[in-house]
């Protein structure tokens, strides 16, 4: 309401900024503020969880440390046949040899572990 009252109508050709442009600018500013609040909230939650983990485990977890921790606990949680294995699947056509393979890797020579049907991971 106030924007329409303070700025000329959208069909006005005499003014530089009309109510349509003013509305877009206002919405853009509000979106930027909301985005900043969202980012601050996520960073705050991450900090709380990070502090909790640091107190619980006794070390500051990085991405590499977390991967090692998960792999260590997988040995205790899963039976050997159910543990995640590096993702590598053969591409097959009926009654033919494999045409190739699909591998998902995080870094060079580091395959992503996955869980699949037991027939897949022979």
Short mmCIF file of C-alpha atoms in Angstrom, two decimals, residues 38-99:
data_model
loop_
_atom_site.label_atom_id
_atom_site.label_comp_id
_atom_site.label_asym_id
_atom_site.label_seq_id
_atom_site.Cartn_x
_atom_site.Cartn_y
_atom_site.Cartn_z
CA UNK A 38 19.18 -18.13 7.59
CA UNK A 39 22.97 -18.39 7.07
CA UNK A 40 23.63 -17.06 10.59
CA UNK A 41 21.17 -19.59 12.04
CA UNK A 42 22.79 -22.53 10.22
CA UNK A 43 26.27 -21.42 11.31
CA UNK A 44 25.05 -21.13 14.90
CA UNK A 45 23.54 -24.64 14.80
CA UNK A 46 26.76 -26.04 13.28
CA UNK A 47 28.80 -24.37 16.04
CA UNK A 48 26.59 -25.85 18.78
CA UNK A 49 26.78 -29.34 17.26
CA UNK A 50 30.54 -28.98 16.72
CA UNK A 51 31.05 -27.97 20.38
CA UNK A 52 28.89 -30.90 21.50
CA UNK A 53 30.91 -33.36 19.41
CA UNK A 54 34.19 -31.87 20.61
CA UNK A 55 33.12 -32.35 24.24
CA UNK A 56 31.73 -35.85 23.56
CA UNK A 57 34.68 -37.25 21.59
CA UNK A 58 37.49 -35.03 22.78
CA UNK A 59 38.68 -33.77 19.39
CA UNK A 60 37.70 -31.20 16.82
CA UNK A 61 36.19 -33.12 13.92
CA UNK A 62 37.21 -32.32 10.38
CA UNK A 63 35.81 -34.00 7.29
CA UNK A 64 38.72 -36.47 7.25
CA UNK A 65 38.46 -37.24 10.99
CA UNK A 66 34.71 -37.77 10.68
CA UNK A 67 35.21 -40.26 7.83
CA UNK A 68 37.74 -42.21 9.92
CA UNK A 69 35.37 -42.20 12.91
CA UNK A 70 32.47 -43.50 10.81
CA UNK A 71 34.62 -46.23 9.27
CA UNK A 72 35.81 -47.28 12.73
CA UNK A 73 32.25 -47.59 14.04
CA UNK A 74 31.03 -49.40 10.91
CA UNK A 75 33.17 -52.35 12.00
CA UNK A 76 31.27 -52.49 15.30
CA UNK A 77 27.81 -51.84 13.88
CA UNK A 78 27.68 -54.00 10.75
CA UNK A 79 28.47 -57.67 10.26
CA UNK A 80 31.28 -58.18 7.78
CA UNK A 81 28.96 -59.11 4.88
CA UNK A 82 26.78 -56.00 5.43
CA UNK A 83 29.54 -53.39 5.75
CA UNK A 84 29.60 -50.64 3.12
CA UNK A 85 31.95 -51.44 0.25
CA UNK A 86 33.55 -49.13 -2.32
CA UNK A 87 31.00 -48.31 -5.01
CA UNK A 88 31.96 -50.09 -8.22
CA UNK A 89 29.31 -51.71 -10.41
CA UNK A 90 29.64 -53.53 -13.72
CA UNK A 91 27.55 -52.31 -16.62
CA UNK A 92 25.94 -55.38 -18.18
CA UNK A 93 23.64 -56.32 -21.00
CA UNK A 94 21.74 -59.60 -21.04
CA UNK A 95 23.86 -62.59 -22.16
CA UNK A 96 26.97 -60.44 -22.74
CA UNK A 97 30.18 -59.62 -20.92
CA UNK A 98 30.32 -56.44 -18.83
CA UNK A 99 30.55 -53.38 -21.08
#
